[in-house]
Coordinates of C-alpha atoms in Angstrom, one line a residue:
X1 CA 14.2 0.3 -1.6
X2 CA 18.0 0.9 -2.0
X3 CA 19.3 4.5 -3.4
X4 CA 21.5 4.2 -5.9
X5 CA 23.7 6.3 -8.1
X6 CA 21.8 7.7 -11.3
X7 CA 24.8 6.6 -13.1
X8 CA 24.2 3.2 -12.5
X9 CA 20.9 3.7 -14.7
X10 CA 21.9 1.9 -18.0
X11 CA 19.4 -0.4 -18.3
X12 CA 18.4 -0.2 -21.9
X13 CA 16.2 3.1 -21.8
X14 CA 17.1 3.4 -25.7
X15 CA 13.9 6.1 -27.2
X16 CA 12.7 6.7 -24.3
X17 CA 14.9 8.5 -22.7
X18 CA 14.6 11.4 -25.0
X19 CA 10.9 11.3 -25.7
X20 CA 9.9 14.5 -23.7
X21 CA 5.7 13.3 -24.3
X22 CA 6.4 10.3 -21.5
X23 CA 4.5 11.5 -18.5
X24 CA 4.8 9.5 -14.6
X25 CA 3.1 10.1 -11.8
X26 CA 4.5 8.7 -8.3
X27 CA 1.7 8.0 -5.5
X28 CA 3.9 7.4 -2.5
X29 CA 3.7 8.9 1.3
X30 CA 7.7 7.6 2.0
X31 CA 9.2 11.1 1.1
X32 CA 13.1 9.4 1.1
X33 CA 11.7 6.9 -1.8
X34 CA 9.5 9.3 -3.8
X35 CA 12.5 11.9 -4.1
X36 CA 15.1 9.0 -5.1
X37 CA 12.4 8.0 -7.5
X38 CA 11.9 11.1 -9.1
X39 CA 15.6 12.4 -9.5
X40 CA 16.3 8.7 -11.1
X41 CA 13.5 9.7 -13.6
X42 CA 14.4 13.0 -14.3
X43 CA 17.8 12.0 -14.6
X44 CA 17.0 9.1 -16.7
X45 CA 14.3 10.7 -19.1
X46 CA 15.2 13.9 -19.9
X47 CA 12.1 15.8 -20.4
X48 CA 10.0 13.8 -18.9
X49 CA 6.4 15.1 -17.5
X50 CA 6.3 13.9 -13.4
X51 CA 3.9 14.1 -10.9
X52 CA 3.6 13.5 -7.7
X53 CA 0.4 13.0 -6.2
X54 CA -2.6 12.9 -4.9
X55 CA -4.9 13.1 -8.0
X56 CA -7.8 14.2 -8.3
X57 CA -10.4 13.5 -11.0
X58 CA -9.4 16.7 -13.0
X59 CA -5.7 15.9 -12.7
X60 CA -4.4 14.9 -16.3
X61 CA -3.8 11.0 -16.9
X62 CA -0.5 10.2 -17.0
X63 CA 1.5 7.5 -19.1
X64 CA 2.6 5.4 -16.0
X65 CA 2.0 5.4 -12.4
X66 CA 3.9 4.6 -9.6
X67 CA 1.6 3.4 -6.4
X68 CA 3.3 2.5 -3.2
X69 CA 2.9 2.9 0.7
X70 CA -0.5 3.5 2.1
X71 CA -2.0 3.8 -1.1
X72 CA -1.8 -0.1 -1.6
X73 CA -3.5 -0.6 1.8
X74 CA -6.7 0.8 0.6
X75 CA -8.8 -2.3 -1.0
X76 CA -7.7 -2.9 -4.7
X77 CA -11.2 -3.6 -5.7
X78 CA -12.9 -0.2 -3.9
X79 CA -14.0 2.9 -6.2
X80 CA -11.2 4.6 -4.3
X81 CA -8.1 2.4 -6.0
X82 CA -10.3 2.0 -9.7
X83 CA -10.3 5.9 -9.8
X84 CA -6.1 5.9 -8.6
X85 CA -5.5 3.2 -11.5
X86 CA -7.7 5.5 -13.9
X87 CA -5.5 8.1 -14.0
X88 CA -2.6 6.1 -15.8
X89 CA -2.5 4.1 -18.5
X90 CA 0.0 1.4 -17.0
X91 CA 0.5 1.3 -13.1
X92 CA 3.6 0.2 -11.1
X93 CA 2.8 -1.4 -7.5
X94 CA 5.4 -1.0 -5.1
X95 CA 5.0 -4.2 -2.9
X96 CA 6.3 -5.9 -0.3
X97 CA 5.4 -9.2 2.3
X98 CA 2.5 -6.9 3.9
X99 CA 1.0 -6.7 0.3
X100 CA 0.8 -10.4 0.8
X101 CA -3.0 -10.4 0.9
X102 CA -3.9 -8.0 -1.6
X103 CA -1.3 -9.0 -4.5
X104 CA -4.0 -10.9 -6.8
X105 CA -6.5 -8.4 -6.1
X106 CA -4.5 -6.1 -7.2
X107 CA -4.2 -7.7 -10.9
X108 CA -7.6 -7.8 -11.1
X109 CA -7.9 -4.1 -10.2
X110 CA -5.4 -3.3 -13.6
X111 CA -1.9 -3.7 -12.0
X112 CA 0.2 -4.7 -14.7
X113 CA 3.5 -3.9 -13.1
X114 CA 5.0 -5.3 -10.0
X115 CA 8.4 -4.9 -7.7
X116 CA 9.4 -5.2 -4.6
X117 CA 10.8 -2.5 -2.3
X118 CA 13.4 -4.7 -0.9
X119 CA 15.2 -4.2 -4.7
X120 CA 17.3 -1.4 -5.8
X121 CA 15.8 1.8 -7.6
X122 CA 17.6 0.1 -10.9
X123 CA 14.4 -2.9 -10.8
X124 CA 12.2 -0.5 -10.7
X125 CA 13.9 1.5 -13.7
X126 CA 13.6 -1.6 -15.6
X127 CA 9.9 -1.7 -15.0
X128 CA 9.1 1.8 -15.6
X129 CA 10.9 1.1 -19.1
X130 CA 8.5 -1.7 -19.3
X131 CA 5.7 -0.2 -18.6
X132 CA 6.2 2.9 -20.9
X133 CA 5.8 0.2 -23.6
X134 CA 3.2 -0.9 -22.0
X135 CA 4.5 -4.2 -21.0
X136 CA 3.5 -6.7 -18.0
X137 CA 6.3 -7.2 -15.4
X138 CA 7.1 -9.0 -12.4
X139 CA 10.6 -8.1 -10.7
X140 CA 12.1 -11.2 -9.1
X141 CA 11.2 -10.2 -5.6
X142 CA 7.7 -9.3 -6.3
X143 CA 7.9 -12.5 -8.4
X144 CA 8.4 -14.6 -5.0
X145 CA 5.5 -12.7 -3.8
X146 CA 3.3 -14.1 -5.7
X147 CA 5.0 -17.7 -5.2
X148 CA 4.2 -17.5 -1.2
X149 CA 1.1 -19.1 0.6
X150 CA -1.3 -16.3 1.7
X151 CA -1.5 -15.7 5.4
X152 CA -4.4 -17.4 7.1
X153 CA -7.2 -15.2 8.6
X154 CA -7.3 -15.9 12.7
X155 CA -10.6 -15.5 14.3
X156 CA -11.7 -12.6 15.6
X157 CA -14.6 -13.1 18.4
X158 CA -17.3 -10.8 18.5
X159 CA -15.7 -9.2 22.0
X160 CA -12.4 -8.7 20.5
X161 CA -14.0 -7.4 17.5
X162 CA -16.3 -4.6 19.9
X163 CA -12.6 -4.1 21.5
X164 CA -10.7 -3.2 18.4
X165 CA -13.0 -1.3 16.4
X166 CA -13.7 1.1 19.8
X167 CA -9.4 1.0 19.9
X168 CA -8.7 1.5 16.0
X169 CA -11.2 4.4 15.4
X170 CA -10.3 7.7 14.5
X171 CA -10.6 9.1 17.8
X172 CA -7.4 7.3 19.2
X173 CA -8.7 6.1 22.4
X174 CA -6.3 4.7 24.9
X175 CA -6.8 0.9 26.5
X176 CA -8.3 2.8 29.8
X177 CA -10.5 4.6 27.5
X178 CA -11.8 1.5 25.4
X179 CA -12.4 -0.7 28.9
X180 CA -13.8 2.6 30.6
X181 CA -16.9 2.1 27.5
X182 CA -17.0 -1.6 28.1
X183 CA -17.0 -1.6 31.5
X184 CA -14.3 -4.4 31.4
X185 CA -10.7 -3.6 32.9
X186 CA -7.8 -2.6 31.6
X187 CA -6.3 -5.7 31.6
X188 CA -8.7 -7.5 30.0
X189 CA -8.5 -4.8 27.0
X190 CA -4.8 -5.3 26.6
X191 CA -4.8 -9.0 26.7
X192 CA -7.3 -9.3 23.8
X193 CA -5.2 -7.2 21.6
X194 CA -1.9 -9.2 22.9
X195 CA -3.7 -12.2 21.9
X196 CA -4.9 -11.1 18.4
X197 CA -1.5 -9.4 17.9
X198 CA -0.2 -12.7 18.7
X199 CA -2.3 -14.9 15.9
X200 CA -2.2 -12.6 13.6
X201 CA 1.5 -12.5 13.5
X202 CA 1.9 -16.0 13.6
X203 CA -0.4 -15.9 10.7
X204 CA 2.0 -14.1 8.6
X205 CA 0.8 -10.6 9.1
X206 CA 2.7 -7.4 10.2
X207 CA 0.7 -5.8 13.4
X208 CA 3.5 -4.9 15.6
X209 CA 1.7 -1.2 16.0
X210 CA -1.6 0.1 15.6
X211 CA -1.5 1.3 12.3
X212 CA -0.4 -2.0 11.2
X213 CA -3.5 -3.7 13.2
X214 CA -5.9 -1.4 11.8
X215 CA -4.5 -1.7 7.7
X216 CA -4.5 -5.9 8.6
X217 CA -8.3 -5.6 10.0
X218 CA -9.7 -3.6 7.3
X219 CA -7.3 -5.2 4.4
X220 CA -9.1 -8.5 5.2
X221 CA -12.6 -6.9 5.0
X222 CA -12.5 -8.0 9.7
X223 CA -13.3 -4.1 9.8
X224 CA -14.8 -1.6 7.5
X225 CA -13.7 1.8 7.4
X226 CA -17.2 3.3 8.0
X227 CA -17.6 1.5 11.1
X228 CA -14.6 2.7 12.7
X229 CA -15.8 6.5 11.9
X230 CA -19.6 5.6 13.3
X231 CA -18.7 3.6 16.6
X232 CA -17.7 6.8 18.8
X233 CA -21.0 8.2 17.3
X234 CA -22.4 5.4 18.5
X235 CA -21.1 5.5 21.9
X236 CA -21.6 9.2 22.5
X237 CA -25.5 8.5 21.7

């Protein structure tokens, strides 16, 4: 999402600007974005109540919320997410092509709001004024999001799925670790995830590193997030 100039910021804020009872909360782990984000706000609506999260259930519910980065990887329909979109009465989903998967789920989960990071911080302006009427909006990017086939699911062999979930868990063992616990060689390890890599890209899905593999894997419900805490347990028994 582009920075831009808070004087460029005239898009048709009218009341609102000076109505110091709006409140906007901004759930984002990209630091650069969340603080253009917020000085465009405070700039924008003077007196305006902003948060930045996390929330928690006694934080106070905001008018609008602003959800974007990792919190949009989490599954839209999971208690987590409901409890996120609880705490505002209008939400704003920061999406982009890796969102791809989720983007429908995502209206069903209460997501009224939608743009695209690849737009300026003046679309998004435009749909926080929307939403603090509480209006439905789809910013022209996010609106071709929506217009795009969704990526197809590649199949994932029960070996390659024994590979990845050992690979992916939260104890961030190495290729020569994961084929050490199969009893397989390294280069067998490494040519499975080259090859799922592979089709999942050419399926239309961002896995060029291993945080990307892992959001991809659980995002489509291939692994849950349980089962990459219990494997190790597993293995250690």
């Amino acid at each position: 999402m582009r920075a831009e100039h808070p004087q460029k910021f005239t898009c048709g804020v009218g009341s609102l600007a000076v109505n110091s009872n709006r409140s906007l909360c901004v759930l984002d782990d990209r630091s650069i974005l969340v603080e253009g984000i917020t000085a465009v706000a405070r700039y924008t609506y003077p007196g305006l109540v902003l948060r930045i999260g996390p929330v928690n259930p006694v934080s106070p519910k905001s008018d609008v919320a602003v959800l974007g980065g990792t919190v949009l990887s989490s599954c839209p329909l999971s208690a987590e997410f409901a409890a996120l979109v609880g705490h505002a009465s209008t939400i704003i989903a920061l999406v982009d092509k890796t969102s791809i998967t989720h983007i429908d789920d995502l209206r069903l989960a209460g997501v009224d709001v939608f743009v695209s990071v690849t737009e300026g911080l003046t679309e998004l302006l435009r749909a926080i004024d929307q939403a603090f009427t509480g209006q439905a909006y789809v910013s022209p990017d996010a609106r071709g999001l929506f217009e795009r086939p969704t990526p197809s699911t590649p199949r994932v062999s029960p070996r390659e799925r024994e590979i990845v979930a050992l690979y992916l868990s939260e104890n961030d063992w190495s290729v020569d670790d994961v084929a050490a616990m199969l009893h397989i060689s390294s280069q067998t390890v490494r040519s499975h995830l080259a090859r799922l890599r592979s089709h999942f890209s050419a399926a239309g899905h961002r896995v060029h590193n291993r945080l990307e593999l892992r959001q991809t894997l659980l995002g489509l419900g291939l692994l849950q997030i349980d089962e990459l805490e219990a494997a190790p347990q597993l293995l250690a028994g």
